[in-house]
Amino acid sequence: MNGEGVINGNDNEVETIRHYHPGICHTCATRPSPTTSLKRCAQCQLVLYCSKQCQKKDWLIHKPLCQVQASLEGKNGVTSAEKKVNSNMNRFEARTLRRMQVRCKLGRPLKGYENEIFLFPRVCEICCEGDPSKMIECFKCRSVFYCSDEHYSEDDERHKKWCDAFNLCIGCDVLEYRLGVDSIPFPICIDDKYKALPGTIKEHLTSMLDMVSIPVGYLLEKDLFLILMSERLTYPLSVLYALQQIKIGPSQRDISKVTELTIHVVGAESTIEMLGIIRWEYLAHILPALQKLHVVFVGPQVFSVSDLDDPVPDNHCLDDSGMTLCEDCQVKGRAIVYEMCQMLYHEYVAASYSTRPDAIVAFNCGFHEFHGDKIDTWPESLKLMIQDSETPLIFTSYTEKEAMKDLHVLQEMGEVDVIIPRHMNPYQSLRPHRDPAKEDGADLFYVNRFITCVRATK
Ligand SMILES: [Zn+2]
Ligand SMILES: [Zn+2]
Ligand SMILES: [Zn+2]
Ligand SMILES: [Zn+2]
Ligand SMILES: [Zn+2]
């Protein structure tokens, strides 16, 4: 990690990977030993460092936020603001509001890790007290804090369920920060016979470990490497996991025999994520019969670059250059086409270039999230996503409750048959992420955790 906090000399990348964790040094991401403690920035009290050198290194980057925070809330601002948060019913909303105030005053969107500074403050889990002299922390994960022994024991049983996941979360975040987001290679193993996926993503990836050259930085951290790999491959693998269980298209083919496959990924977040990080080509490697893979990403934010809204030249573009294809796919004359459409799905369906999909997928879909709300953009699109009795709609949700609600929304839109009932997705990501809203009482979440598949009733 260099002084500017910039990795690979690219400013955009660092935003997607730098994280804030209240229990580790904000600059070098070192976990303090049990006998040492971190020092807070005296002016804003928001960030902590292991040493003067680390604080100095970060100062130029931290300064604007630090000054804004100090001017908004003054000394001990965090403690008093968090006390207000505690008296507020919804901590997440109150913290989001503070974040917005800082954003306004700063005059620019906050970066990912700056948001996390406000969302995961170093305060008591139970009462939000932030007085540094009182803080006790869980020394195993360094992710939760308490003002007193009473509050520590009050939360003990609950926290034990999440402690390991917090540890993995820090482990993944720090490693990815040090080595870069694009440091995870994907296994180049080309199957010549179709092998059905094993029971879990962990089994599948473990069997692949020999076919991937693990970068030096990950050699001592193979578990974390596997977890980071699962985060990238959960997308294509969840699709395959579902398609393995159903027949494809009008001629009802088995996925292992399909030579051309078109997938619509609806509600796709950003191209960086969908193309830069997730490796769709992997599907071709484990589907030997596949000659052409066409993945269409449709969503209002497909071209957005994290928080920076760069003007987009065109809302539709197609990449069939095959530039990134591996040698083997090139030799086999495979075509892999990526199409990016920055628009809502019903707008895409109306466009002249729209194609008919073999499957429609919505990852971590949140169909229910704004249901009944005027700003909800899903309803018009959803109707079109469940209009064809031959095209399955596969969707994933963060929690079982959400999965239930998501299905419910679809059932209100039209008549559907549930062809794969909601269940915990064995091809979900293994990487835990902290949930600032702690939805359904969960401190951390996993992408693609629940999976469901439906089709319009014939
Ligand atoms: Zn440090
Ligand atoms: Zn500061
Ligand atoms: Zn407390
Ligand atoms: Zn812990
Ligand atoms: Zn390939």
Coordinates of C-alpha atoms and ligand atoms in Angstrom, one line a residue:
M1 CA 0.0 0.0 0.0
N2 CA 1.6 3.3 -0.9
G3 CA 1.2 6.7 0.6
E4 CA -1.5 8.0 -1.7
G5 CA -3.7 5.0 -0.9
V6 CA -3.8 4.4 -4.6
I7 CA -3.2 1.0 -6.0
N8 CA -2.1 0.3 -9.6
G9 CA -2.0 4.1 -10.1
N10 CA -5.7 4.1 -10.8
D11 CA -7.9 6.3 -8.6
N12 CA -11.1 4.5 -9.5
E13 CA -10.0 1.1 -8.4
V14 CA -9.0 2.1 -4.9
E15 CA -12.5 3.3 -4.2
T16 CA -13.9 -0.1 -4.9
I17 CA -11.5 -1.8 -2.6
R18 CA -10.4 0.5 0.3
H19 CA -12.4 -0.3 3.4
Y20 CA -12.9 1.2 6.8
H21 CA -12.8 -1.2 9.8
P22 CA -13.0 0.5 13.2
G23 CA -10.6 -2.0 14.8
I24 CA -7.6 -1.9 12.4
C25 CA -5.2 0.9 11.3
H26 CA -6.9 3.1 8.7
T27 CA -3.7 3.3 6.7
C28 CA -1.8 0.0 6.8
A29 CA -4.8 -2.2 7.8
T30 CA -2.7 -3.8 10.5
R31 CA -4.6 -5.4 13.4
P32 CA -3.2 -4.2 16.7
S33 CA -1.7 -6.8 19.0
P34 CA -3.7 -7.5 22.1
T35 CA -1.3 -5.2 24.1
T36 CA -1.3 -2.2 21.8
S37 CA -4.1 0.1 20.9
L38 CA -4.9 2.3 18.0
K39 CA -4.9 6.1 18.3
R40 CA -7.8 8.1 17.1
C41 CA -7.5 11.2 14.9
A42 CA -7.9 13.8 17.6
Q43 CA -9.7 16.3 15.5
C44 CA -12.6 14.2 14.1
Q45 CA -12.3 11.0 16.2
L46 CA -13.5 9.0 13.2
V47 CA -10.4 7.1 12.1
L48 CA -7.7 5.2 13.9
Y49 CA -4.0 4.6 13.2
C50 CA -1.4 2.3 14.6
S51 CA 1.4 4.9 14.5
K52 CA 2.2 8.6 13.9
Q53 CA 3.7 7.6 10.5
C54 CA 0.5 5.9 9.4
Q55 CA -1.5 9.0 10.4
K56 CA 0.9 11.3 8.6
K57 CA 0.8 9.1 5.5
D58 CA -3.0 9.4 5.4
W59 CA -3.3 13.0 6.3
L60 CA -3.7 14.6 2.9
I61 CA -6.4 12.2 1.9
H62 CA -8.2 12.4 5.3
K63 CA -7.9 16.1 5.8
P64 CA -11.0 17.4 3.9
L65 CA -13.3 14.9 5.6
C66 CA -11.7 15.5 8.9
Q67 CA -12.3 19.2 8.8
V68 CA -15.8 18.9 7.6
Q69 CA -16.7 16.5 10.4
A70 CA -15.0 18.7 13.0
S71 CA -16.8 21.8 11.8
L72 CA -20.2 19.9 11.8
E73 CA -20.0 18.2 15.1
G74 CA -17.0 19.7 17.0
K75 CA -14.8 17.9 19.4
N76 CA -16.4 14.7 20.8
G77 CA -18.9 15.1 18.0
V78 CA -19.0 11.4 17.3
T79 CA -19.9 10.5 20.8
S80 CA -22.7 13.0 21.0
A81 CA -24.0 12.2 17.5
E82 CA -24.0 8.5 18.3
K83 CA -25.8 9.1 21.5
K84 CA -28.5 10.8 19.4
V85 CA -28.4 7.8 17.1
N86 CA -29.1 5.5 20.0
S87 CA -32.2 7.4 21.0
N88 CA -33.3 7.2 17.4
M89 CA -35.3 4.1 16.5
N90 CA -33.3 3.3 13.4
R91 CA -29.5 3.6 13.7
F92 CA -29.0 3.0 10.1
E93 CA -31.2 5.9 9.0
A94 CA -29.6 8.2 11.5
R95 CA -26.1 7.3 10.4
T96 CA -27.1 7.7 6.7
L97 CA -28.4 11.2 7.5
R98 CA -25.1 12.1 9.1
R99 CA -23.3 10.8 6.0
M100 CA -25.5 13.0 3.8
Q101 CA -24.7 16.1 5.8
V102 CA -21.0 15.5 5.5
R103 CA -21.4 14.8 1.8
C104 CA -23.2 18.1 1.3
K105 CA -20.6 20.1 3.2
L106 CA -17.8 18.3 1.4
G107 CA -19.4 19.0 -1.9
R108 CA -18.6 15.6 -3.4
P109 CA -19.9 12.1 -3.0
L110 CA -18.2 10.1 -0.3
K111 CA -16.0 7.3 -1.3
G112 CA -16.9 3.7 -0.3
Y113 CA -14.7 3.6 2.7
E114 CA -15.7 7.1 3.8
N115 CA -19.3 5.9 3.9
E116 CA -18.2 3.0 6.0
I117 CA -16.6 5.4 8.5
F118 CA -20.1 6.7 9.3
L119 CA -21.9 3.3 9.0
F120 CA -19.5 1.3 11.2
P121 CA -18.5 3.6 14.0
R122 CA -16.4 2.5 16.9
V123 CA -19.1 2.7 19.4
C124 CA -20.9 0.4 21.9
E125 CA -23.1 -2.2 20.1
I126 CA -25.7 -1.9 22.8
C127 CA -25.9 1.8 23.7
C128 CA -23.8 3.6 21.0
E129 CA -21.5 5.1 23.7
G130 CA -18.3 6.2 22.0
D131 CA -16.0 7.4 24.8
P132 CA -12.6 6.0 23.9
S133 CA -11.6 5.6 27.5
K134 CA -14.4 3.1 28.1
M135 CA -14.1 1.0 25.0
I136 CA -13.8 -2.8 25.3
E137 CA -13.6 -4.8 22.1
C138 CA -13.9 -8.3 20.9
F139 CA -10.2 -9.2 20.6
K140 CA -11.0 -12.1 18.2
C141 CA -12.5 -10.0 15.4
R142 CA -11.8 -6.4 16.5
S143 CA -15.1 -5.5 14.9
V144 CA -17.4 -4.9 17.8
F145 CA -17.1 -2.6 20.8
Y146 CA -18.7 -2.1 24.2
C147 CA -18.8 0.6 26.8
S148 CA -18.8 -1.7 29.7
D149 CA -18.5 -5.4 30.9
E150 CA -22.3 -5.5 31.3
H151 CA -22.9 -4.5 27.6
Y152 CA -20.1 -6.9 26.5
S153 CA -21.8 -9.9 28.2
E154 CA -25.3 -8.8 27.1
D155 CA -24.2 -9.1 23.4
D156 CA -21.8 -12.0 23.9
E157 CA -24.1 -14.9 22.8
R158 CA -25.4 -13.0 19.8
H159 CA -22.0 -11.8 18.7
K160 CA -20.5 -15.3 18.8
K161 CA -22.6 -16.3 15.8
W162 CA -21.0 -13.5 13.7
C163 CA -17.4 -13.3 15.1
D164 CA -15.8 -15.7 12.6
A165 CA -17.6 -14.0 9.7
F166 CA -16.3 -10.6 10.9
N167 CA -12.8 -12.0 10.8
L168 CA -13.2 -13.3 7.3
C169 CA -14.6 -10.0 6.2
I170 CA -11.6 -8.1 7.5
G171 CA -9.3 -10.8 6.0
C172 CA -10.8 -10.5 2.5
D173 CA -11.0 -6.7 2.6
V174 CA -7.4 -6.3 3.6
L175 CA -6.0 -8.8 1.2
E176 CA -7.9 -7.4 -1.7
Y177 CA -6.8 -3.9 -0.7
R178 CA -3.2 -5.0 -0.6
L179 CA -3.2 -7.1 -3.8
G180 CA -5.8 -5.3 -5.9
V181 CA -9.3 -6.3 -7.0
D182 CA -8.1 -7.8 -10.3
S183 CA -5.5 -10.0 -8.6
I184 CA -7.8 -13.1 -8.5
P185 CA -7.2 -15.3 -11.6
F186 CA -9.9 -17.6 -12.6
P187 CA -9.2 -21.3 -13.2
I188 CA -8.3 -22.1 -16.7
C189 CA -9.4 -25.6 -16.9
I190 CA -11.2 -26.6 -20.0
D191 CA -13.5 -29.5 -19.6
D192 CA -14.0 -31.7 -22.6
K193 CA -16.8 -33.6 -21.0
Y194 CA -19.6 -32.0 -19.1
K195 CA -19.4 -32.6 -15.4
A196 CA -22.4 -31.8 -13.3
L197 CA -21.6 -29.3 -10.6
P198 CA -20.9 -30.8 -7.2
G199 CA -23.0 -30.0 -4.1
T200 CA -21.4 -26.7 -3.1
I201 CA -19.4 -23.9 -4.6
K202 CA -16.7 -24.7 -2.0
E203 CA -16.3 -28.3 -3.4
H204 CA -16.3 -27.0 -6.9
L205 CA -13.6 -24.4 -6.3
T206 CA -11.5 -26.6 -4.2
S207 CA -11.4 -29.1 -7.0
M208 CA -10.2 -26.2 -9.3
L209 CA -7.4 -25.0 -7.0
D210 CA -4.8 -27.1 -8.9
M211 CA -5.7 -25.5 -12.2
V212 CA -5.2 -21.9 -11.1
S213 CA -1.8 -20.3 -10.4
I214 CA -2.4 -18.7 -7.1
P215 CA -0.6 -15.3 -6.9
V216 CA 2.3 -15.1 -4.4
G217 CA 0.4 -12.8 -2.1
Y218 CA -2.3 -15.4 -1.5
L219 CA -0.1 -18.5 -1.1
L220 CA -0.4 -18.3 2.7
E221 CA -4.0 -17.4 2.6
K222 CA -5.6 -20.1 0.4
D223 CA -8.9 -20.1 2.3
L224 CA -9.3 -16.4 1.7
F225 CA -8.3 -16.9 -1.9
L226 CA -11.0 -19.4 -2.3
I227 CA -13.5 -17.1 -0.7
L228 CA -12.6 -14.2 -3.0
M229 CA -12.8 -16.5 -6.0
S230 CA -16.3 -17.6 -4.9
E231 CA -17.3 -13.9 -4.9
R232 CA -16.4 -13.6 -8.6
L233 CA -17.7 -17.0 -9.8
T234 CA -21.0 -17.1 -7.8
Y235 CA -22.7 -15.2 -10.6
P236 CA -22.1 -17.5 -13.5
L237 CA -22.1 -20.6 -11.3
S238 CA -25.5 -19.7 -9.7
V239 CA -26.9 -19.4 -13.2
L240 CA -25.5 -22.8 -14.2
Y241 CA -26.6 -24.3 -10.9
A242 CA -30.2 -23.3 -11.8
L243 CA -30.0 -24.2 -15.5
Q244 CA -28.7 -27.6 -14.6
Q245 CA -32.0 -28.4 -13.0
I246 CA -34.3 -27.2 -15.8
K247 CA -34.6 -27.6 -19.6
I248 CA -33.7 -24.8 -21.9
G249 CA -35.7 -23.2 -24.7
P250 CA -38.5 -24.4 -26.9
S251 CA -36.8 -27.7 -27.7
Q252 CA -36.2 -28.3 -24.0
R253 CA -32.5 -29.0 -24.2
D254 CA -30.3 -30.1 -21.4
I255 CA -27.8 -27.4 -20.5
S256 CA -24.9 -29.7 -21.2
K257 CA -26.0 -30.0 -24.9
V258 CA -26.7 -26.3 -25.5
T259 CA -24.4 -24.7 -28.1
E260 CA -25.7 -21.2 -27.9
L261 CA -26.8 -19.5 -24.8
T262 CA -28.2 -16.0 -24.3
I263 CA -28.6 -14.7 -20.8
H264 CA -30.2 -11.4 -19.8
V265 CA -28.8 -10.0 -16.5
V266 CA -31.3 -7.5 -15.3
G267 CA -30.7 -4.8 -12.7
A268 CA -26.9 -5.2 -13.3
E269 CA -25.1 -2.7 -11.2
S270 CA -22.0 -1.6 -13.0
T271 CA -19.8 -2.7 -15.9
I272 CA -16.7 -2.7 -13.7
E273 CA -18.3 -5.3 -11.5
M274 CA -20.2 -7.3 -14.1
L275 CA -17.3 -7.5 -16.6
G276 CA -14.2 -6.4 -14.8
I277 CA -14.5 -8.7 -11.8
I278 CA -17.0 -11.4 -12.6
R279 CA -15.7 -13.9 -15.2
W280 CA -18.5 -15.1 -17.4
E281 CA -16.2 -16.9 -19.8
Y282 CA -15.8 -19.4 -17.0
L283 CA -19.2 -20.8 -18.1
A284 CA -17.8 -21.7 -21.5
H285 CA -15.0 -23.6 -19.8
I286 CA -17.3 -25.9 -17.9
L287 CA -19.9 -26.2 -20.7
P288 CA -17.8 -28.0 -23.4
A289 CA -20.6 -27.9 -26.0
L290 CA -21.1 -24.2 -25.8
Q291 CA -20.0 -22.3 -28.9
K292 CA -21.6 -18.9 -28.3
L293 CA -22.3 -17.2 -25.1
H294 CA -24.2 -13.9 -25.2
V295 CA -24.6 -12.0 -22.0
V296 CA -26.8 -8.9 -22.0
F297 CA -26.5 -6.6 -19.0
V298 CA -29.5 -4.4 -18.5
G299 CA -30.0 -1.8 -15.8
P300 CA -30.1 2.0 -15.2
Q301 CA -26.6 1.9 -13.6
V302 CA -24.7 -0.3 -16.0
F303 CA -22.2 2.3 -16.9
S304 CA -21.9 4.1 -13.5
V305 CA -18.4 4.2 -12.1
S306 CA -18.9 3.8 -8.4
D307 CA -20.0 7.3 -7.2
L308 CA -18.6 9.3 -10.0
D309 CA -21.1 10.0 -12.6
D310 CA -19.0 10.3 -15.7
P311 CA -21.1 11.2 -18.8
V312 CA -21.8 8.1 -20.8
P313 CA -21.3 8.4 -24.6
D314 CA -24.1 6.0 -25.4
N315 CA -26.5 3.9 -23.4
H316 CA -25.9 0.8 -25.4
C317 CA -22.7 -0.9 -26.4
L318 CA -21.6 -4.3 -27.6
D319 CA -18.3 -6.1 -27.2
D320 CA -17.9 -9.1 -29.5
S321 CA -14.2 -8.5 -30.0
G322 CA -13.2 -11.6 -28.1
M323 CA -10.1 -9.6 -26.9
T324 CA -10.1 -11.1 -23.5
L325 CA -10.8 -14.7 -24.5
C326 CA -8.3 -17.3 -23.3
E327 CA -6.3 -19.1 -25.9
D328 CA -8.3 -22.2 -25.7
C329 CA -11.6 -20.5 -26.4
Q330 CA -9.9 -18.7 -29.3
V331 CA -8.7 -22.0 -30.8
K332 CA -12.1 -23.5 -30.4
G333 CA -13.6 -20.5 -32.2
R334 CA -15.9 -19.6 -29.4
A335 CA -17.8 -16.4 -29.4
I336 CA -18.5 -14.6 -26.2
V337 CA -20.5 -11.4 -26.6
Y338 CA -21.1 -8.9 -23.9
E339 CA -23.8 -6.3 -24.4
M340 CA -24.3 -3.4 -22.0
C341 CA -27.6 -1.5 -22.0
Q342 CA -28.0 1.3 -19.6
M343 CA -31.8 1.4 -19.3
L344 CA -34.7 -0.4 -17.7
Y345 CA -35.7 -3.8 -18.9
H346 CA -38.9 -2.8 -20.6
E347 CA -37.0 -0.1 -22.4
Y348 CA -34.5 -2.8 -23.6
V349 CA -37.3 -5.1 -24.7
A350 CA -38.7 -2.3 -26.9
A351 CA -35.3 -1.5 -28.4
S352 CA -34.5 -2.6 -32.0
Y353 CA -31.5 -4.6 -30.8
S354 CA -33.2 -6.7 -28.1
T355 CA -32.8 -10.4 -28.3
R356 CA -34.8 -13.3 -26.9
P357 CA -33.1 -14.9 -23.9
D358 CA -32.7 -18.5 -22.9
A359 CA -32.8 -17.3 -19.3
I360 CA -33.3 -14.1 -17.4
V361 CA -31.4 -13.5 -14.2
A362 CA -31.7 -10.9 -11.5
F363 CA -29.0 -11.1 -8.8
N364 CA -29.7 -9.9 -5.3
C365 CA -32.8 -8.5 -7.0
G366 CA -34.7 -6.6 -4.3
F367 CA -37.9 -6.7 -6.4
H368 CA -39.8 -6.1 -3.1
E369 CA -37.7 -3.2 -1.9
F370 CA -39.7 -0.3 -3.3
H371 CA -42.9 -2.3 -3.9
G372 CA -45.9 0.0 -3.9
D373 CA -43.7 3.0 -4.0
K374 CA -44.1 5.6 -6.8
I375 CA -40.3 5.5 -7.5
D376 CA -40.4 1.7 -8.0
T377 CA -39.1 1.0 -11.6
W378 CA -39.5 -2.7 -11.4
P379 CA -43.3 -3.4 -12.1
E380 CA -43.3 -2.6 -15.8
S381 CA -40.1 -4.6 -16.3
L382 CA -41.2 -7.5 -14.2
K383 CA -44.3 -8.1 -16.3
L384 CA -42.0 -8.6 -19.3
M385 CA -39.6 -10.8 -17.4
I386 CA -42.4 -13.4 -16.7
Q387 CA -44.3 -13.2 -19.9
D388 CA -42.8 -16.2 -21.7
S389 CA -43.5 -19.7 -20.5
E390 CA -40.3 -21.0 -22.0
T391 CA -37.9 -18.5 -20.4
P392 CA -37.0 -19.1 -16.8
L393 CA -36.5 -16.2 -14.5
I394 CA -33.8 -17.0 -11.9
F395 CA -33.4 -14.5 -9.0
T396 CA -31.3 -14.4 -5.9
S397 CA -32.0 -12.6 -2.7
Y398 CA -29.9 -11.7 0.4
T399 CA -32.2 -13.3 3.0
E400 CA -35.0 -15.9 3.1
K401 CA -37.5 -13.2 4.1
E402 CA -36.5 -11.1 1.1
A403 CA -36.7 -14.1 -1.2
M404 CA -40.2 -14.7 0.0
K405 CA -41.2 -11.1 -0.6
D406 CA -39.5 -11.0 -4.0
L407 CA -41.5 -14.0 -5.2
H408 CA -44.7 -12.5 -3.8
V409 CA -44.2 -9.4 -5.9
L410 CA -43.8 -11.5 -9.0
Q411 CA -46.9 -13.4 -8.2
E412 CA -48.8 -10.2 -8.1
M413 CA -47.5 -9.3 -11.6
G414 CA -48.7 -12.4 -13.4
E415 CA -49.2 -16.2 -13.1
V416 CA -46.0 -18.0 -12.5
D417 CA -44.9 -21.6 -11.8
V418 CA -42.2 -21.9 -9.3
I419 CA -39.8 -24.3 -11.0
I420 CA -37.0 -24.1 -8.4
P421 CA -38.4 -23.3 -5.0
R422 CA -36.6 -20.8 -2.8
H423 CA -33.7 -22.4 -0.9
M424 CA -30.3 -21.5 0.3
N425 CA -28.1 -21.3 -2.8
P426 CA -25.2 -23.8 -2.6
Y427 CA -23.5 -21.5 -5.1
Q428 CA -23.8 -18.3 -3.1
S429 CA -20.6 -16.3 -2.4
L430 CA -18.6 -17.3 0.6
R431 CA -17.5 -13.8 1.3
P432 CA -19.2 -12.0 4.2
H433 CA -20.0 -8.3 3.9
R434 CA -21.0 -6.1 6.9
D435 CA -24.6 -5.0 6.7
P436 CA -25.0 -1.5 8.1
A437 CA -28.8 -1.9 8.3
K438 CA -28.5 -5.4 10.0
E439 CA -31.5 -6.6 8.0
D440 CA -33.4 -9.4 9.6
G441 CA -30.9 -9.3 12.5
A442 CA -27.9 -10.3 10.4
D443 CA -24.7 -8.5 11.0
L444 CA -23.2 -9.7 7.8
F445 CA -24.6 -10.8 4.4
Y446 CA -23.5 -12.9 1.4
V447 CA -24.4 -12.2 -2.2
N448 CA -26.7 -14.7 -4.0
R449 CA -27.6 -16.3 -0.7
F450 CA -31.1 -17.5 -1.7
I451 CA -32.1 -18.6 -5.1
T452 CA -35.5 -19.1 -6.7
C453 CA -36.6 -19.8 -10.3
V454 CA -40.0 -19.2 -11.9
R455 CA -41.6 -19.3 -15.3
A456 CA -44.8 -18.0 -16.7
T457 CA -47.6 -20.5 -16.4
K458 CA -48.5 -22.0 -19.8
Ligands
ZN1 ZN -0.7 1.6 10.4
ZN2 ZN -9.6 13.2 11.4
ZN3 ZN -22.9 0.4 26.0
ZN4 ZN -15.7 -11.0 17.6
ZN5 ZN -11.7 -19.4 -22.3

